[in-house]
Short mmCIF file of C-alpha atoms in Angstrom, two decimals:
data_model
loop_
_atom_site.label_atom_id
_atom_site.label_comp_id
_atom_site.label_asym_id
_atom_site.label_seq_id
_atom_site.Cartn_x
_atom_site.Cartn_y
_atom_site.Cartn_z
CA MET A 1 20.52 24.16 59.74
CA ALA A 2 22.08 24.54 56.23
CA GLU A 3 23.51 27.53 55.28
CA LEU A 4 21.22 29.72 53.83
CA LEU A 5 22.25 31.48 50.39
CA THR A 6 20.65 35.07 49.50
CA VAL A 7 18.98 35.08 46.56
CA GLY A 8 21.55 37.23 44.38
CA GLU A 9 24.14 34.49 45.07
CA PHE A 10 22.09 31.16 44.84
CA SER A 11 20.86 33.60 41.36
CA ARG A 12 24.69 33.41 40.54
CA LEU A 13 24.79 29.52 41.57
CA THR A 14 22.06 28.51 38.85
CA HIS A 15 22.02 31.56 36.65
CA LEU A 16 18.49 31.86 36.63
CA THR A 17 17.94 35.84 37.35
CA ILE A 18 16.36 37.25 40.18
CA LYS A 19 13.47 37.88 38.14
CA ALA A 20 12.96 34.48 36.91
CA LEU A 21 13.69 33.20 40.61
CA ARG A 22 10.34 35.08 42.02
CA HIS A 23 8.48 34.29 39.58
CA TYR A 24 9.47 30.34 40.34
CA HIS A 25 8.45 31.03 43.66
CA ASP A 26 5.25 32.64 43.27
CA VAL A 27 3.75 29.61 41.05
CA GLY A 28 5.07 27.53 42.74
CA VAL A 29 8.04 25.54 41.23
CA LEU A 30 10.82 26.79 43.33
CA GLU A 31 10.47 27.99 46.72
CA PRO A 32 12.96 29.95 48.82
CA SER A 33 14.20 27.76 51.97
CA TRP A 34 14.01 30.55 54.03
CA VAL A 35 11.26 33.80 54.06
CA ASP A 36 12.40 36.60 56.29
CA PRO A 37 8.90 37.85 57.33
CA SER A 38 9.97 41.04 58.04
CA THR A 39 12.22 42.50 54.53
CA GLY A 40 10.65 39.81 52.83
CA TYR A 41 14.15 38.73 51.57
CA ARG A 42 14.33 34.87 49.92
CA TYR A 43 17.05 32.77 51.23
CA TYR A 44 17.82 28.99 49.50
CA THR A 45 20.58 25.93 50.15
CA ALA A 46 23.22 24.58 48.71
CA GLU A 47 21.13 21.37 48.14
CA GLN A 48 17.99 23.78 46.13
CA VAL A 49 20.57 24.09 42.77
CA GLU A 50 20.28 21.14 41.36
CA PRO A 51 16.65 21.02 41.22
CA ALA A 52 16.21 25.07 40.53
CA GLN A 53 18.59 23.34 37.46
CA LEU A 54 16.53 20.94 36.74
CA VAL A 55 13.66 23.74 36.47
CA ARG A 56 16.00 26.05 33.55
CA ARG A 57 16.01 23.27 31.36
CA LEU A 58 12.79 21.75 31.52
CA ARG A 59 11.32 25.10 30.77
CA GLU A 60 14.10 25.66 28.37
CA VAL A 61 12.31 23.16 26.04
CA ARG A 62 8.40 24.65 27.19
CA MET A 63 7.96 22.11 29.07
CA PRO A 64 4.33 23.78 30.70
CA VAL A 65 5.30 25.46 34.60
CA ALA A 66 2.02 22.80 35.91
CA ASP A 67 4.01 19.81 34.50
CA VAL A 68 8.03 21.21 35.82
CA ARG A 69 5.45 21.78 39.59
CA ARG A 70 5.55 18.07 39.17
CA VAL A 71 8.85 17.08 38.43
CA VAL A 72 10.27 19.44 40.72
CA SER A 73 8.06 17.99 43.28
CA ALA A 74 8.04 14.48 42.92
CA ALA A 75 9.21 11.59 45.35
CA ASP A 76 9.45 9.08 42.79
CA PRO A 77 13.05 9.43 40.70
CA THR A 78 11.19 6.79 38.54
CA ALA A 79 8.03 8.86 38.09
CA ARG A 80 9.92 12.22 38.59
CA ASP A 81 11.96 10.81 34.79
CA SER A 82 9.21 8.77 33.25
CA MET A 83 7.44 12.47 33.58
CA ILE A 84 10.48 14.20 31.64
CA ALA A 85 10.53 11.36 29.34
CA ALA A 86 6.57 12.07 28.48
CA HIS A 87 7.99 15.98 27.80
CA LEU A 88 10.68 15.17 25.43
CA ASP A 89 8.83 12.43 23.27
CA VAL A 90 6.22 15.22 22.57
CA LEU A 91 9.56 17.46 21.26
CA ARG A 92 10.53 14.65 19.33
CA GLN A 93 7.22 14.60 17.84
CA GLU A 94 7.07 18.29 17.85
CA LEU A 95 10.79 18.09 16.03
CA THR A 96 9.30 15.73 13.02
CA ALA A 97 6.58 17.26 12.11
CA THR A 98 7.89 20.51 11.64
CA ALA A 99 11.53 19.31 9.66
CA ALA A 100 8.52 17.29 7.56
CA ALA A 101 6.68 20.91 7.01
CA VAL A 102 10.24 22.74 6.15
CA GLY A 103 10.70 19.66 3.63
CA SER A 104 7.38 20.26 2.40
CA LEU A 105 7.62 24.56 2.47
CA ARG A 106 10.78 24.35 0.56
CA SER A 107 9.23 21.30 -2.09
CA LEU A 108 6.74 24.32 -3.08
CA LEU A 109 9.21 26.89 -3.03
CA THR A 110 11.43 24.73 -5.38
CA GLY A 111 8.19 23.70 -7.98
CA GLY A 112 8.52 19.77 -8.31
CA SER A 113 6.39 17.53 -10.46
CA ALA A 114 3.03 16.83 -9.00
CA GLY A 115 2.58 14.11 -11.34
CA GLU A 116 1.19 13.38 -15.04
CA LEU A 117 -2.31 12.92 -15.65
CA THR A 118 -3.49 9.72 -16.96
CA PHE A 119 -6.91 7.95 -17.64
CA ARG A 120 -7.94 4.36 -16.48
CA GLN A 121 -11.15 2.56 -17.15
CA ALA A 122 -11.35 0.95 -13.25
CA ASP A 123 -13.69 -2.19 -13.24
CA GLU A 124 -15.81 -3.44 -10.75
CA GLN A 125 -13.63 -4.26 -7.29
CA GLN A 126 -14.49 -6.80 -4.69
CA CYS A 127 -13.57 -5.37 -1.41
CA LEU A 128 -13.38 -5.33 2.78
CA LEU A 129 -14.22 -1.68 3.75
CA ILE A 130 -14.55 -0.07 6.59
CA ASP A 131 -16.21 3.89 7.25
CA GLY A 132 -15.10 6.65 9.73
CA ASP A 133 -16.41 10.02 10.26
CA VAL A 134 -13.60 11.47 10.35
CA ASP A 135 -12.40 15.49 9.87
CA GLN A 136 -8.96 15.69 7.84
CA ASP A 137 -7.53 16.31 11.96
CA SER A 138 -8.32 12.78 12.86
CA ILE A 139 -8.09 11.07 9.18
CA THR A 140 -4.67 10.28 10.04
CA PRO A 141 -4.92 8.10 13.98
CA TRP A 142 -8.24 7.15 11.41
CA CYS A 143 -6.29 5.11 8.58
CA ALA A 144 -3.50 4.07 10.99
CA MET A 145 -6.71 1.81 12.64
CA ALA A 146 -8.53 1.28 9.73
CA TYR A 147 -5.69 -0.66 7.47
CA PRO A 148 -3.64 -2.56 9.98
CA LEU A 149 -7.76 -3.56 11.06
CA LEU A 150 -9.07 -4.54 7.11
CA TYR A 151 -5.33 -6.39 6.68
CA ALA A 152 -6.60 -8.97 10.40
CA VAL A 153 -10.19 -9.31 9.29
CA ALA A 154 -9.59 -10.43 5.45
CA GLY A 155 -6.93 -13.21 6.98
CA ARG A 156 -9.54 -14.26 9.82
CA TRP A 157 -11.90 -15.07 6.84
CA GLY A 158 -9.16 -16.59 4.48
CA LEU A 159 -9.70 -13.77 1.84
CA THR A 160 -6.35 -12.88 -0.72
CA PRO A 161 -5.68 -8.80 -0.96
CA SER A 162 -5.59 -8.61 -4.83
CA GLY A 163 -4.34 -5.33 -5.15
CA PRO A 164 -3.10 -1.78 -3.25
CA CYS A 165 -5.00 -0.62 -0.71
CA GLY A 166 -7.34 2.84 -0.40
CA ALA A 167 -9.57 5.92 0.14
CA LEU A 168 -13.29 6.66 -0.85
CA TYR A 169 -13.39 10.88 -0.16
CA ALA A 170 -16.71 12.47 -1.02
CA PHE A 171 -15.71 15.56 -2.75
CA GLU A 172 -17.58 17.33 0.15
CA TRP A 173 -15.07 15.76 3.16
CA PHE A 174 -12.43 18.51 1.95
CA GLN A 175 -14.83 21.17 2.92
CA ALA A 176 -16.21 20.23 6.48
CA GLY A 177 -14.96 16.67 6.91
CA GLY A 178 -17.41 13.19 6.50
CA ARG A 179 -17.66 10.20 5.95
CA VAL A 180 -14.40 8.51 4.86
CA THR A 181 -14.46 4.84 2.94
CA ALA A 182 -11.24 2.81 3.19
CA PHE A 183 -10.93 -0.23 1.20
CA LEU A 184 -8.36 -3.80 0.98
CA PRO A 185 -9.44 -5.17 -2.85
CA VAL A 186 -9.98 -8.92 -1.74
CA THR A 187 -10.72 -12.08 -4.06
CA VAL A 188 -13.69 -13.48 -2.81
CA LEU A 189 -15.58 -15.86 -4.09
CA ALA A 190 -19.79 -14.97 -4.67
CA ALA A 191 -20.76 -18.79 -2.58
CA ASP A 192 -18.54 -17.31 -0.09
CA GLU A 193 -19.44 -13.34 0.27
CA ARG A 194 -22.86 -14.48 1.65
CA GLY A 195 -21.24 -16.52 4.38
CA LEU A 196 -19.53 -13.11 5.46
CA SER A 197 -20.74 -10.73 8.66
CA SER A 198 -19.59 -7.59 9.74
CA ASP A 199 -16.51 -7.95 12.01
CA GLY A 200 -15.83 -4.45 13.89
CA GLY A 201 -17.28 -2.60 11.29
CA VAL A 202 -16.06 -4.22 8.92
CA ARG A 203 -18.08 -5.15 5.72
CA CYS A 204 -17.90 -7.07 2.35
CA GLY A 205 -19.05 -4.48 -1.06
CA VAL A 206 -18.13 -4.03 -4.67
CA LEU A 207 -16.75 -0.34 -6.15
CA PRO A 208 -18.62 0.02 -9.04
CA ALA A 209 -16.40 0.60 -12.30
CA GLN A 210 -15.59 4.17 -13.07
CA ARG A 211 -13.67 5.71 -16.11
CA LEU A 212 -11.29 7.31 -13.62
CA ALA A 213 -8.14 10.20 -14.71
CA VAL A 214 -4.96 9.15 -12.16
CA ALA A 215 -1.69 11.16 -11.24
CA VAL A 216 0.94 9.50 -9.15
CA HIS A 217 2.00 11.45 -5.74
CA ALA A 218 5.44 10.83 -4.83
CA GLY A 219 6.40 11.63 -1.40
CA PRO A 220 4.37 11.96 1.65
CA CYS A 221 0.62 13.02 2.20
CA ARG A 222 1.03 16.28 3.21
CA ASP A 223 1.60 17.06 -0.14
CA LEU A 224 -0.95 15.53 -2.22
CA ASP A 225 -2.43 19.23 -1.95
CA ARG A 226 -0.30 20.03 -4.93
CA THR A 227 -1.50 16.42 -6.83
CA TYR A 228 -4.90 17.32 -6.26
CA ALA A 229 -4.99 20.67 -7.38
CA ALA A 230 -2.86 20.12 -10.65
CA LEU A 231 -5.23 16.75 -10.83
CA GLY A 232 -8.70 18.48 -10.23
CA ARG A 233 -7.23 21.86 -12.50
CA GLN A 234 -6.86 19.49 -15.57
CA VAL A 235 -10.21 18.18 -15.31
CA LEU A 236 -12.29 21.21 -14.44
CA GLU A 237 -10.79 22.70 -17.56
CA ARG A 238 -11.74 19.69 -19.55
CA GLY A 239 -15.54 20.13 -18.78
CA ILE A 240 -14.93 16.37 -17.74
CA GLY A 241 -15.62 16.23 -14.19
CA ALA A 242 -18.07 13.16 -13.09
CA ALA A 243 -20.24 12.47 -9.54
CA GLY A 244 -18.70 10.28 -7.13
CA PRO A 245 -15.88 10.17 -4.95
CA VAL A 246 -12.20 10.71 -5.24
CA ARG A 247 -10.49 7.36 -4.49
CA GLU A 248 -6.80 7.22 -3.57
CA LEU A 249 -4.42 5.22 -3.66
CA TYR A 250 -1.85 3.06 -1.24
CA LEU A 251 0.97 2.18 -3.76
CA VAL A 252 3.85 2.49 -1.42
CA THR A 253 3.04 3.33 2.26
CA SER A 254 4.88 4.02 5.15
CA ALA A 255 4.94 -0.43 5.93
CA ASP A 256 6.55 -0.60 2.88
CA THR A 257 9.28 1.89 3.21
CA ASP A 258 10.34 4.12 6.13
CA ASP A 259 12.04 7.22 2.78
CA PRO A 260 8.82 9.39 2.85
CA SER A 261 10.34 10.40 -0.41
CA GLN A 262 9.51 6.85 -1.60
CA LEU A 263 6.16 7.10 -0.77
CA ARG A 264 3.68 6.77 -3.88
CA THR A 265 0.22 7.48 -3.84
CA GLU A 266 -2.94 7.59 -6.69
CA VAL A 267 -5.09 10.33 -6.67
CA CYS A 268 -8.22 9.22 -8.54
CA TRP A 269 -10.75 11.34 -9.47
CA PRO A 270 -13.93 10.34 -11.13
CA VAL A 271 -14.48 11.31 -15.60
CA THR A 272 -16.67 11.21 -18.19
CA THR A 273 -14.58 10.96 -20.88
CA GLU A 274 -11.49 11.58 -21.09
CA SER A 275 -11.47 14.87 -23.42
CA SER A 276 -14.29 17.77 -24.02
#
């Protein structure tokens, strides 16, 4: 029988407190090798030191106790390593999101420019379109699906993109989510258009002509609210707002650059005229 270590000795070897060892015993993560039935004293073996060190590190990176239990009890090293790698991927994503949020907060505090207001008459435009019923939490993954699909369908139909892709957001969408329309402008002959049918939810349609107040947003989409605020405030103050969805045009996207500061999005607010 392997030499037994008292809980105190095991604590010194693993840097886990006696309280922590008791907790990990109770939740089935790290059970003692033997518990004296008469005294209740817990004893461990030297072979349990490495698993205990693993437990401590997994908890330091905030792995849930239930997942730690599965990792420690995994008989297959490959499966164990796969579970750890999956958790590390989650941590990396959280770190990236936190860094982006910190950058966004710093930008807000320094009061960077939100873009200059201009006006433009948008002509009627033939597009491939796809609709989705999404909210603000699901808009990013939905867009990650929608735009590659639009370009893929354009390729299958032999259509040539004629401008940057974009999206239409009804004013009500910002309150509780709802219908969003992603679009890709294309060059389509009228005769060809009649022969096109829906493909994966993608359809051929026309964006109507619209007078727009436009501001260019520089940087990641998480800061778009600042450009919306600056643009919308000017439109409201002038009393020139018109019915219809807000358009976003994605001039420089993550497909074009790895630098978030280089991203460019046009926010286009429907208006009736240029001045009140």
